[in-house]
Tab-separated table of C-alpha atoms and ligand atoms in Angstrom:
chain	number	residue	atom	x	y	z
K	25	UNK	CA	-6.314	-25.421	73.065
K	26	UNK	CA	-6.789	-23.067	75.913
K	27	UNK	CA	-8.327	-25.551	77.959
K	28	UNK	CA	-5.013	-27.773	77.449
K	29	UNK	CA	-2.733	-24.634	78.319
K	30	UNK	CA	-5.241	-23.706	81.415
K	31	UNK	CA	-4.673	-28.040	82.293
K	32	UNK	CA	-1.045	-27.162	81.829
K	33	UNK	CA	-0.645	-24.300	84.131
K	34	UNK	CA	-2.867	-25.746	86.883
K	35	UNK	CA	-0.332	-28.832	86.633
K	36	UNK	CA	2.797	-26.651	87.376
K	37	UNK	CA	0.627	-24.861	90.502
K	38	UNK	CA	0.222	-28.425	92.332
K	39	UNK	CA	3.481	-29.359	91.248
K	40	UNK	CA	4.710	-26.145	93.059
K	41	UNK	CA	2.374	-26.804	96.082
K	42	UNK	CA	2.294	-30.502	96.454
K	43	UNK	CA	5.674	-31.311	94.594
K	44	UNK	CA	4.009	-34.175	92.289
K	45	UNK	CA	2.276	-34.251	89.204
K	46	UNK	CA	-1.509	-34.203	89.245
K	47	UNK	CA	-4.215	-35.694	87.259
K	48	UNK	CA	-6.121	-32.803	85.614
K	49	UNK	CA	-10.333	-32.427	85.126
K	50	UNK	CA	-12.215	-29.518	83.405
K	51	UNK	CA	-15.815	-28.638	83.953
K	52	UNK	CA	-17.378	-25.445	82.036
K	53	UNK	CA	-19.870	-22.724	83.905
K	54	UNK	CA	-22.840	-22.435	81.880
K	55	UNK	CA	-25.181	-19.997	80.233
K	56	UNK	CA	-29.095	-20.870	79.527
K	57	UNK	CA	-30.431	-19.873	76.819
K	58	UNK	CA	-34.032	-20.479	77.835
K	59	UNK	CA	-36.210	-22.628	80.358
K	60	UNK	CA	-35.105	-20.438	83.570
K	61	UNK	CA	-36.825	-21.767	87.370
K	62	UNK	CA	-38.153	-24.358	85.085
K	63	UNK	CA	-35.856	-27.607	86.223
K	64	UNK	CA	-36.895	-27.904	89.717
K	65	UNK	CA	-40.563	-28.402	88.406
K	66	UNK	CA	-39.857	-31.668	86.461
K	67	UNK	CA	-39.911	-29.117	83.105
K	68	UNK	CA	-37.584	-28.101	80.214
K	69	UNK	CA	-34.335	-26.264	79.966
K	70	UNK	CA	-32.095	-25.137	77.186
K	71	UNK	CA	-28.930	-24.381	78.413
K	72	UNK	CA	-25.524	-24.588	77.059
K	73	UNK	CA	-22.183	-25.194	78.478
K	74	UNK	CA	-19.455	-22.155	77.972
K	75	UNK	CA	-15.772	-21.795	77.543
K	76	UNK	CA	-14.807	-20.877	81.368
K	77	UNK	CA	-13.963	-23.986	83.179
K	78	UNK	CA	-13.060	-24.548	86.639
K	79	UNK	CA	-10.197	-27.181	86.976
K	80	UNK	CA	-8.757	-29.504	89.717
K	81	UNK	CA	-5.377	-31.635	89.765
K	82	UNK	CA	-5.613	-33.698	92.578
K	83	UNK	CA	-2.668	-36.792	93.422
K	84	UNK	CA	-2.994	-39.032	96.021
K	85	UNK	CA	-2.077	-39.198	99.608
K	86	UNK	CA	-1.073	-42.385	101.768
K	87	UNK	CA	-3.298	-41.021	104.648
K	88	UNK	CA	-6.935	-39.662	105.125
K	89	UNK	CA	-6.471	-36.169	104.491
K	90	UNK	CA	-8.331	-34.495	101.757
K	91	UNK	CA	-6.121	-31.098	101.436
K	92	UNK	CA	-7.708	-28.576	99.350
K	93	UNK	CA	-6.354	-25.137	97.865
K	94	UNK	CA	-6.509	-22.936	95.511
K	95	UNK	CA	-4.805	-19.989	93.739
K	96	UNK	CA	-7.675	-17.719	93.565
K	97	UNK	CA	-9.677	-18.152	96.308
K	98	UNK	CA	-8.608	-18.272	100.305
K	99	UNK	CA	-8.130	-20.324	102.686
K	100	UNK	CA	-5.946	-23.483	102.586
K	101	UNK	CA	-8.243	-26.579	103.726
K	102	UNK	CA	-6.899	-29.639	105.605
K	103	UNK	CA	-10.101	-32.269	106.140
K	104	UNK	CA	-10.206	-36.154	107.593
K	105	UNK	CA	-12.147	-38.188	105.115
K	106	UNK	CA	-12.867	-40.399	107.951
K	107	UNK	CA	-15.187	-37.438	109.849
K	108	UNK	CA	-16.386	-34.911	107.165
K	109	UNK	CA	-18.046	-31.750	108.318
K	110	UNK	CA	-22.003	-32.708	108.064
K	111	UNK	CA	-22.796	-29.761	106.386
K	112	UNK	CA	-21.461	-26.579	105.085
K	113	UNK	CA	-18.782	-24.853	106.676
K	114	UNK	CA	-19.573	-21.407	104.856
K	115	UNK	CA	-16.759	-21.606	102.322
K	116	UNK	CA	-15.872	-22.114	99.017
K	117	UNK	CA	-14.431	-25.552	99.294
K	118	UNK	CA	-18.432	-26.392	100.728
K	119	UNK	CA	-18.785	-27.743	97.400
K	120	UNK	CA	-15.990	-30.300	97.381
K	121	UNK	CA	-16.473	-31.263	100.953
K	122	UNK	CA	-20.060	-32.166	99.829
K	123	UNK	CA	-19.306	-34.201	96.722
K	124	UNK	CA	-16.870	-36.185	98.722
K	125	UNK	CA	-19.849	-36.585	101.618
K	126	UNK	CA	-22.250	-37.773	99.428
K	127	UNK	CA	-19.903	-40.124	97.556
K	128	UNK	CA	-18.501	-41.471	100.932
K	129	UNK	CA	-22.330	-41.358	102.042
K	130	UNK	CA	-23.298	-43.503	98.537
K	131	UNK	CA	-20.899	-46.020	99.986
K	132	UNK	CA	-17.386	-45.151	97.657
K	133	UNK	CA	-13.874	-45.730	98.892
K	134	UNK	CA	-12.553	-42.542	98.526
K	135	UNK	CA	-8.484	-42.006	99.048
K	136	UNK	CA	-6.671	-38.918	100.558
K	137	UNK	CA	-6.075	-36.486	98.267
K	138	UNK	CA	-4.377	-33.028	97.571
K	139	UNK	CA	-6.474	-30.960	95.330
K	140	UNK	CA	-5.692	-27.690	93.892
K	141	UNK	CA	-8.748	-25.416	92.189
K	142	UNK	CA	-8.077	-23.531	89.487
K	143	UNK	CA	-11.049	-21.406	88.969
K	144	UNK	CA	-11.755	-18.761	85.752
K	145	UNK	CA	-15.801	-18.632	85.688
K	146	UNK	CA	-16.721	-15.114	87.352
K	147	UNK	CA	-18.066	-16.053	91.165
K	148	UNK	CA	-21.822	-14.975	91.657
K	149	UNK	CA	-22.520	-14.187	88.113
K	150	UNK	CA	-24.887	-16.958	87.592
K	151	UNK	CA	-22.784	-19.005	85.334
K	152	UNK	CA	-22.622	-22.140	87.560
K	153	UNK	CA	-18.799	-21.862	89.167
K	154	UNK	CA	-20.479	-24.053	91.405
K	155	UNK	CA	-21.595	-26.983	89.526
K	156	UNK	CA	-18.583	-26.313	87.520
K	157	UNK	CA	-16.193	-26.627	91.194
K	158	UNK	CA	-18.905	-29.580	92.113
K	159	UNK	CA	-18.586	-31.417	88.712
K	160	UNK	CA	-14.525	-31.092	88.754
K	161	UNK	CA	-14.169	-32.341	92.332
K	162	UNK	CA	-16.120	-35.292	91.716
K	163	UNK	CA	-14.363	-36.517	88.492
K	164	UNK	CA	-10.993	-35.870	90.132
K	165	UNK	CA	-12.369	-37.837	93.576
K	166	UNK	CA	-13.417	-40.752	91.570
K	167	UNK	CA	-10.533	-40.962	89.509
K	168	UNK	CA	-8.816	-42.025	92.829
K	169	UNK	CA	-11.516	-44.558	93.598
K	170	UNK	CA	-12.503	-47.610	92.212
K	171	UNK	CA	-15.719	-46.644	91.136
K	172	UNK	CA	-16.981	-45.668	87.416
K	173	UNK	CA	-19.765	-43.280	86.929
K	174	UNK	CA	-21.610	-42.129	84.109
K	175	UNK	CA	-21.581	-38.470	83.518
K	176	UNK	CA	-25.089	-38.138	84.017
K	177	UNK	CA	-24.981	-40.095	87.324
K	178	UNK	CA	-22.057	-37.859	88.274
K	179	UNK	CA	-24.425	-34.616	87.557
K	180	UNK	CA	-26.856	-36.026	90.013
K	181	UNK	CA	-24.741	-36.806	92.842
K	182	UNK	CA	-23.446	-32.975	92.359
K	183	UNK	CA	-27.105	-32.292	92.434
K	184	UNK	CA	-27.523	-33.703	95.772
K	185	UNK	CA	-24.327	-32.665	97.469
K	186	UNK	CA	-25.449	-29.112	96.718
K	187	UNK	CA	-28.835	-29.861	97.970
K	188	UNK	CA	-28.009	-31.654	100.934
K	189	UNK	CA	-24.506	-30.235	101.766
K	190	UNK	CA	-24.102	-26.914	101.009
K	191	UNK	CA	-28.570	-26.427	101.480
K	192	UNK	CA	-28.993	-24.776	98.086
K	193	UNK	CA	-32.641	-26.722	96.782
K	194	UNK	CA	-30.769	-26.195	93.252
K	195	UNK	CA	-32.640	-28.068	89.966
K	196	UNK	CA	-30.458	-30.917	87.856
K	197	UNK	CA	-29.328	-28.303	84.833
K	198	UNK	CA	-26.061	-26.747	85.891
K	199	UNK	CA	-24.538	-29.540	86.652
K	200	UNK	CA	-26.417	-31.957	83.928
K	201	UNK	CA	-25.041	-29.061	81.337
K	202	UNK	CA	-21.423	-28.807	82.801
K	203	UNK	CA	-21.106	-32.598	82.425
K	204	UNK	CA	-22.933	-33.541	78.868
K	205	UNK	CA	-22.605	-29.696	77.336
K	206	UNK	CA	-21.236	-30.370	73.695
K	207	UNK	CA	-19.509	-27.632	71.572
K	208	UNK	CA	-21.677	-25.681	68.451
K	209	UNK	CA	-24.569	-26.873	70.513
K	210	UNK	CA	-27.547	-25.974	73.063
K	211	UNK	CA	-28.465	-29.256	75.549
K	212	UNK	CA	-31.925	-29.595	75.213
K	213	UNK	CA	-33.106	-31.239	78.735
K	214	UNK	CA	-36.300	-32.778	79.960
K	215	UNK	CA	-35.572	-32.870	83.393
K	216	UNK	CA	-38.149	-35.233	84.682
K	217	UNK	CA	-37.003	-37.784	82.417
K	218	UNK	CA	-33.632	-36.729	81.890
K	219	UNK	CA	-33.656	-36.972	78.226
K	220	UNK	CA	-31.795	-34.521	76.188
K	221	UNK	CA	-31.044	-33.438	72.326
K	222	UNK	CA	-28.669	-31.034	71.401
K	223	UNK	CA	-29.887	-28.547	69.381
K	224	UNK	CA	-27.090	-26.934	66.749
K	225	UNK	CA	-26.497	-23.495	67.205
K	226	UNK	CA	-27.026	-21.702	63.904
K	227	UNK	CA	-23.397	-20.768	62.258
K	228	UNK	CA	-21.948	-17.321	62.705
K	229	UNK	CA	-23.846	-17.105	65.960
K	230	UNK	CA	-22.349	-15.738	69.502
K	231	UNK	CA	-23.333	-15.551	72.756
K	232	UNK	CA	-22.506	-12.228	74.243
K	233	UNK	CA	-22.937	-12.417	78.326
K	234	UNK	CA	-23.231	-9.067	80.098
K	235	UNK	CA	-22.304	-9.254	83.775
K	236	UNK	CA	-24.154	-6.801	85.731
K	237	UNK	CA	-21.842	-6.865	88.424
K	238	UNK	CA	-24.600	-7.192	90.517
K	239	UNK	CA	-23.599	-10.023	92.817
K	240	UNK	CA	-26.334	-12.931	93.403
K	241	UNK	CA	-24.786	-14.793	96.351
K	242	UNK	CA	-27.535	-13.818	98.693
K	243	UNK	CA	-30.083	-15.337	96.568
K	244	UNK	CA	-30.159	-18.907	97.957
K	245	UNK	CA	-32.990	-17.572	100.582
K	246	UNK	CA	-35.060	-16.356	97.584
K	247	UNK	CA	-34.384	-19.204	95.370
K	248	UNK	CA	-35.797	-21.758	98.023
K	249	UNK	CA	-38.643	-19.245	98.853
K	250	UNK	CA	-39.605	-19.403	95.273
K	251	UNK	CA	-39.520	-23.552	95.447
K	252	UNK	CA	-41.563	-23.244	98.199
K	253	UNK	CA	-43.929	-21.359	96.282
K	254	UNK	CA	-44.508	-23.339	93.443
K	255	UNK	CA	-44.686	-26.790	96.160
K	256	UNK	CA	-47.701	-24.519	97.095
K	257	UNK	CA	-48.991	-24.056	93.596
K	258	UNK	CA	-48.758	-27.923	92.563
K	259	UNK	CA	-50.520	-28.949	96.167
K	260	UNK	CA	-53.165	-26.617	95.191
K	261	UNK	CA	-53.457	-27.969	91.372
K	262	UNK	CA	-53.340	-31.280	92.628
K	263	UNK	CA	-56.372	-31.196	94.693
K	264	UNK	CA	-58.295	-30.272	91.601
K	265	UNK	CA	-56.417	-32.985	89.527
K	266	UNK	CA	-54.805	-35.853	91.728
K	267	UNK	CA	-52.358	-36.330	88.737
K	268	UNK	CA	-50.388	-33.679	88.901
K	269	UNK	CA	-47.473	-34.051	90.213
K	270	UNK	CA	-45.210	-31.185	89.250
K	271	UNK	CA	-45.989	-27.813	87.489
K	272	UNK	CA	-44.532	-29.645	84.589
K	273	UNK	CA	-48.121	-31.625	84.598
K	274	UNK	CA	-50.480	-28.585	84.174
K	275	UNK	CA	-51.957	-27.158	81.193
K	276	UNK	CA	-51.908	-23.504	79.997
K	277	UNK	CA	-55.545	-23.871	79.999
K	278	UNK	CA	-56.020	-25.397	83.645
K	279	UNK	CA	-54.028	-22.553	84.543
K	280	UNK	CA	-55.915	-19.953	83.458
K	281	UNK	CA	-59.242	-21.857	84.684
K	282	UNK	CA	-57.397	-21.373	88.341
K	283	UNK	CA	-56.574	-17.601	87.990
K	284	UNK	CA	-58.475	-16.305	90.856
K	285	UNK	CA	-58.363	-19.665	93.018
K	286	UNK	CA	-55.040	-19.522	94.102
K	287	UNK	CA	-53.067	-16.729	96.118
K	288	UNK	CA	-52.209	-13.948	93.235
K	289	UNK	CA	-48.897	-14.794	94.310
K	290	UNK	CA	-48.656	-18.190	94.223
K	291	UNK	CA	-50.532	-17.880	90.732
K	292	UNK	CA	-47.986	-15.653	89.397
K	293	UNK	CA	-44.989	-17.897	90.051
K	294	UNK	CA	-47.143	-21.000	88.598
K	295	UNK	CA	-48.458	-18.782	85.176
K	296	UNK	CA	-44.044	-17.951	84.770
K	297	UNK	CA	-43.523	-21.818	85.337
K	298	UNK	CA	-45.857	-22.958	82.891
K	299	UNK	CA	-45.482	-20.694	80.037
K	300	UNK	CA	-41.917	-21.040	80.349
K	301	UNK	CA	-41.870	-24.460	79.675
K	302	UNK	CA	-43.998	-24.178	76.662
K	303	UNK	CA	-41.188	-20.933	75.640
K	304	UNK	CA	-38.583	-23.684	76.255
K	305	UNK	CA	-40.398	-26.541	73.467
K	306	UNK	CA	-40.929	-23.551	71.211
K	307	UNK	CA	-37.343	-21.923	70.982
K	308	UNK	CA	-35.941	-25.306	70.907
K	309	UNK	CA	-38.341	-26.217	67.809
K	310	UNK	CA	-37.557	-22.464	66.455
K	311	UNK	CA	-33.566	-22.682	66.559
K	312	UNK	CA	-33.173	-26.086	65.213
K	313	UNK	CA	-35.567	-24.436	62.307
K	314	UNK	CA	-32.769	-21.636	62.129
K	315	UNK	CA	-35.951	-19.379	63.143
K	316	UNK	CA	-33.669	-16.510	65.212
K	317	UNK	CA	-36.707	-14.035	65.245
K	318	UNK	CA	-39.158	-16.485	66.820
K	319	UNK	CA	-35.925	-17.590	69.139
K	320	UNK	CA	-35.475	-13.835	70.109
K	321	UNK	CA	-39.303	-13.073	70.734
K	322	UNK	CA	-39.791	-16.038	73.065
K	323	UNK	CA	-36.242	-15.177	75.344
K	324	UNK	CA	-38.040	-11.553	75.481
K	325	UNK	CA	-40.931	-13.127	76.994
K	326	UNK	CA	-38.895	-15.324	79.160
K	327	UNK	CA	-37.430	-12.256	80.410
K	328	UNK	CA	-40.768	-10.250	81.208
K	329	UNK	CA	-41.834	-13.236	82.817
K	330	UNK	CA	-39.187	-13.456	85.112
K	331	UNK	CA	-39.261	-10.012	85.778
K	332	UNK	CA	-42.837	-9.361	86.110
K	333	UNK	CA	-44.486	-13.006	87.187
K	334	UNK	CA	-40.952	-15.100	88.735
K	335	UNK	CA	-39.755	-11.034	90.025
K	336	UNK	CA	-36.550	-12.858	90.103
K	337	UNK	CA	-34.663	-9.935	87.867
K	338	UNK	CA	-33.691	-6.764	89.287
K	339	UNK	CA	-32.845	-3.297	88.167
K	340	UNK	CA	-30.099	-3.940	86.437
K	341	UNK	CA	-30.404	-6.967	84.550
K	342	UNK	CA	-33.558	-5.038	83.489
K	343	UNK	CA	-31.412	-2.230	82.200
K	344	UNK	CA	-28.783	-4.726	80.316
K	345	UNK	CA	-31.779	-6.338	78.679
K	346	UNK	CA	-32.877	-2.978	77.364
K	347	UNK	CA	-29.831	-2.186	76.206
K	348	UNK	CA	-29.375	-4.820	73.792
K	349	UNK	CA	-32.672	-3.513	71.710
K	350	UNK	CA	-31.694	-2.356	68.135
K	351	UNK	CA	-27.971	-2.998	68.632
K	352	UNK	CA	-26.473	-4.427	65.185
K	353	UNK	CA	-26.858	-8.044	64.762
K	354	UNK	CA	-29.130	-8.623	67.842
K	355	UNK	CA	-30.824	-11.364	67.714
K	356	UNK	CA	-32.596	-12.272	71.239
K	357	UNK	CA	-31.565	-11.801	75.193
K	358	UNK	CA	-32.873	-11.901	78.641
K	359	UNK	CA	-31.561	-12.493	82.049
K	360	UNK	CA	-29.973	-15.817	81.939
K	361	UNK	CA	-29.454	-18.296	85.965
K	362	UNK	CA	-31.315	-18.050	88.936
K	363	UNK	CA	-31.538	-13.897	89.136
K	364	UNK	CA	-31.285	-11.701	91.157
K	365	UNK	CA	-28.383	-9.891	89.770
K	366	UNK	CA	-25.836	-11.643	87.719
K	367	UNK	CA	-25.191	-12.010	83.586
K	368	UNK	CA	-27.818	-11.555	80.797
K	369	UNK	CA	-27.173	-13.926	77.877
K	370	UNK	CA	-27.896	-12.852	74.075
K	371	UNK	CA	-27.461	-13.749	70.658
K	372	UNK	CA	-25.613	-11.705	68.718
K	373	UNK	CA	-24.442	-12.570	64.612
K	374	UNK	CA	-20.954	-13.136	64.276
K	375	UNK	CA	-19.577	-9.876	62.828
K	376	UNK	CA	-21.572	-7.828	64.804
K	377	UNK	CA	-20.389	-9.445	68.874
K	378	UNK	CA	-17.075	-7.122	69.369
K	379	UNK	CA	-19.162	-3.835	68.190
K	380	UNK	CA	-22.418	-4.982	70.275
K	381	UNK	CA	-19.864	-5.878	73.549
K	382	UNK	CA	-18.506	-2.292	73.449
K	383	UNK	CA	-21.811	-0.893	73.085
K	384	UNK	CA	-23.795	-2.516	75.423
K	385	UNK	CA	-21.172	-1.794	77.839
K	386	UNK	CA	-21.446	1.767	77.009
K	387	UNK	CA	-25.781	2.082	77.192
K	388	UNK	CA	-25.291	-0.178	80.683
K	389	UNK	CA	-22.216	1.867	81.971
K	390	UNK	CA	-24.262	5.466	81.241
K	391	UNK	CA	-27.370	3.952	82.578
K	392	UNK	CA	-25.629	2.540	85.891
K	393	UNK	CA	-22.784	4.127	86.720
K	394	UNK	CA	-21.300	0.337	86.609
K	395	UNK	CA	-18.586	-0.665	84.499
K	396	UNK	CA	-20.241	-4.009	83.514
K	397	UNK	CA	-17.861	-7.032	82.225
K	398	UNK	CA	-18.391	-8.797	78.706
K	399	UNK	CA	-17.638	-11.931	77.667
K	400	UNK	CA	-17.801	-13.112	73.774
K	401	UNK	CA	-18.619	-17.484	74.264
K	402	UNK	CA	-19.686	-19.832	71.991
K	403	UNK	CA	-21.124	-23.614	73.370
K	404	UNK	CA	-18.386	-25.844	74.023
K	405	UNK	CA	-17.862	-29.377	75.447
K	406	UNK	CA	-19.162	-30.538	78.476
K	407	UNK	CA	-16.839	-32.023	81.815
K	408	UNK	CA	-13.340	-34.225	80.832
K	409	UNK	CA	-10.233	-35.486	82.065
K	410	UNK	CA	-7.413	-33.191	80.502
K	411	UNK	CA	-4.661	-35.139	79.140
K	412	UNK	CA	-1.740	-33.329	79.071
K	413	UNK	CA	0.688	-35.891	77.832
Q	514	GLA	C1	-29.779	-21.874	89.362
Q	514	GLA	C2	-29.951	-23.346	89.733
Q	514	GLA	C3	-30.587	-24.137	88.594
Q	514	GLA	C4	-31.838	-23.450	88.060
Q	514	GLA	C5	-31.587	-21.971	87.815
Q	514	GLA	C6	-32.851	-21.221	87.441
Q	514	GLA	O1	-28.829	-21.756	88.350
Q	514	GLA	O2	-28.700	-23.919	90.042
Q	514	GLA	O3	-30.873	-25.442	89.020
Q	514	GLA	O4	-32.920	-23.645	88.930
Q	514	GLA	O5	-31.021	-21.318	88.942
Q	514	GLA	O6	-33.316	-21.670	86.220
């Protein structure tokens, strides 16, 4: 329903701007529940897609011009589809330039367009706006082309637009999770295979996400230091097994045979790579079984493991994680995206999520001095075309 009204209202913006109808796509943000710096290493995530959406009405134009606005954000864009920028221009409509490069690039007939972005996922609070924006654009593009794709082909192609285009070394799950996310459910995902289960989230359950406030935007450095890292860690395990390929491929045990071999580093960021894909089989095992307190211990240890071993958390993601201990109907949270600042994501019962929101926000607010924002979600369906008829 409020995606339809959202659809709606985005329709009578274009109409307003561009004086024609538009066709209308939705793609969520996302919050994971478990599996964090995990996808880039060929391992497991558990994320789930959310109810904020980012949504695009695009119509056709007779020439080459790919005209792109928004509402929310600035800047009114006026491309040639015939000579795209070759990489990022430094602004937000980076990640629609890209999908349309890399769809040109994968040899699509794409048509002029006007697009207009409606965005409602908070910017920089590591809840994907920009697989969401990247997910959108690419369902609206194509639905001006002649080509088809599969969802989980169109998550990959966002993949590498992001990657290539905008220079963010991002894994597969934002985008994978915007486009096959399914409501009541987690989206289990292998991401070497690309296999995936959804996993039911108990009944009565909410996901309460606590926004630090505590922008991440200058993380992309960080985040492709920390690939570099772990590229270091699987050349090093690879000379003492030839077939590993990925983190993904080595053992707890082989691990912990290697703990004063490698740079202490280096080790670190390998030892929060493998456990965390073990974490990620458990809690997946452990909330299908309906098992919250094995669910909650293991996104505890997530947490100190990013923290202490990943050091992607900071300060006050820290103090938002604390500050969800012994709150009624707490079942399990940690920081939840790439880090650095940005949302934690818990479980909370039912009954319990608008007492714990005002709390939390309360402990954080006294601890920080920030007024943090809190969002009540459930999981809800992944990336569609809005009918509005
Ligand atoms: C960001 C990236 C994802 C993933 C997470 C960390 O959200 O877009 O691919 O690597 O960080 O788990």
């Amino acid at each position: 329903m409020h995606s339809r009204i959202t659809g709606m209202f985005t329709g009578v913006m274009f109409k307003k701007r561009f004086g024609s109808l538009p066709r209308i796509f939705r793609a969520p943000g996302r919050v994971n529940l478990i599996g964090e710096h995990t996808d880039y290493n060929d391992g497991y995530v558990m994320p789930a897609a959310v109810g904020f959406s980012t949504y695009v009405g695009i119509s056709p134009r007779s020439d080459r011009k790919l005209i792109i606005h928004s509402e929310e954000f600035p800047g009114n864009f006026e491309f040639d589809l015939d000579s795209l920028p070759e990489k990022r221009i430094g602004a937000w409509c980076d990640y629609v330039l890209g999908v349309a490069s890399v769809l040109q690039q994968q040899g699509n007939k794409l048509a002029g367009a006007n697009l207009l972005v409606h965005g409602e996922i908070p910017i920089g609070a590591g809840l994907s706006s920009s697989a969401a924006l990247e997910v959108s654009s690419a369902l609206a593009l194509l639905s001006l082309s002649e080509t088809h794709l599969p969802l989980p082909e169109v998550a990959k192609l966002c993949r590498l637009a992001e990657n290539s285009f905008v220079g963010a070394r991002v894994g597969i799950m934002d985008q994978f999770v915007s486009c096959m996310g399914k409501a009541g459910h987690a989206f289990f995902l292998d991401c070497r295979s690309l296999e995936f289960k959804f996993v039911p989230i108990p009944a009565g359950l909410q996901f309460v996400v606590c926004n630090t406030m505590v922008k991440h935007d200058l993380a992309t450095g960080a985040y492709n230091t920390r690939r570099e890292e772990c590229e270091e860690g699987v050349r090093a395990f690879a000379k003492w097994d030839p077939a590993i390929r990925a983190l993904r491929d080595v053992s707890i045990q082989m691990l912990d045979q290697h703990a004063n071999d490698l740079p202490a580093t280096i080790w670190k960021r390998c030892s929060h790579v493998v456990r965390e894909n073990q974490r990620t089989l458990d809690a997946a095992r452990a909330l299908t079984a309906g098992d919250l307190t094995e669910v909650g211990k293991l996104m505890r240890e997530s947490h100190n493991s990013l923290r202490d071993l990943y050091e992607v958390s900071c300060r006050e993601l820290d103090i938002m994680v604390d500050a969800a201990d012994s709150l009624p109907g707490f079942c399990g949270g940690r920081m939840t995206g790439g880090g650095f600042g940005g949302c934690t994501v818990n479980l909370v019962r039912g009954e319990n999520a608008e007492d714990f929101a005002k709390q939390i926000a309360e402990r954080y607010r006294q601890a920080t001095g920030i007024q943090p924002q809190v969002y009540l979600c459930t999981a809800e369906d992944g990336a569609q075309a809005l009918d509005l008829s």
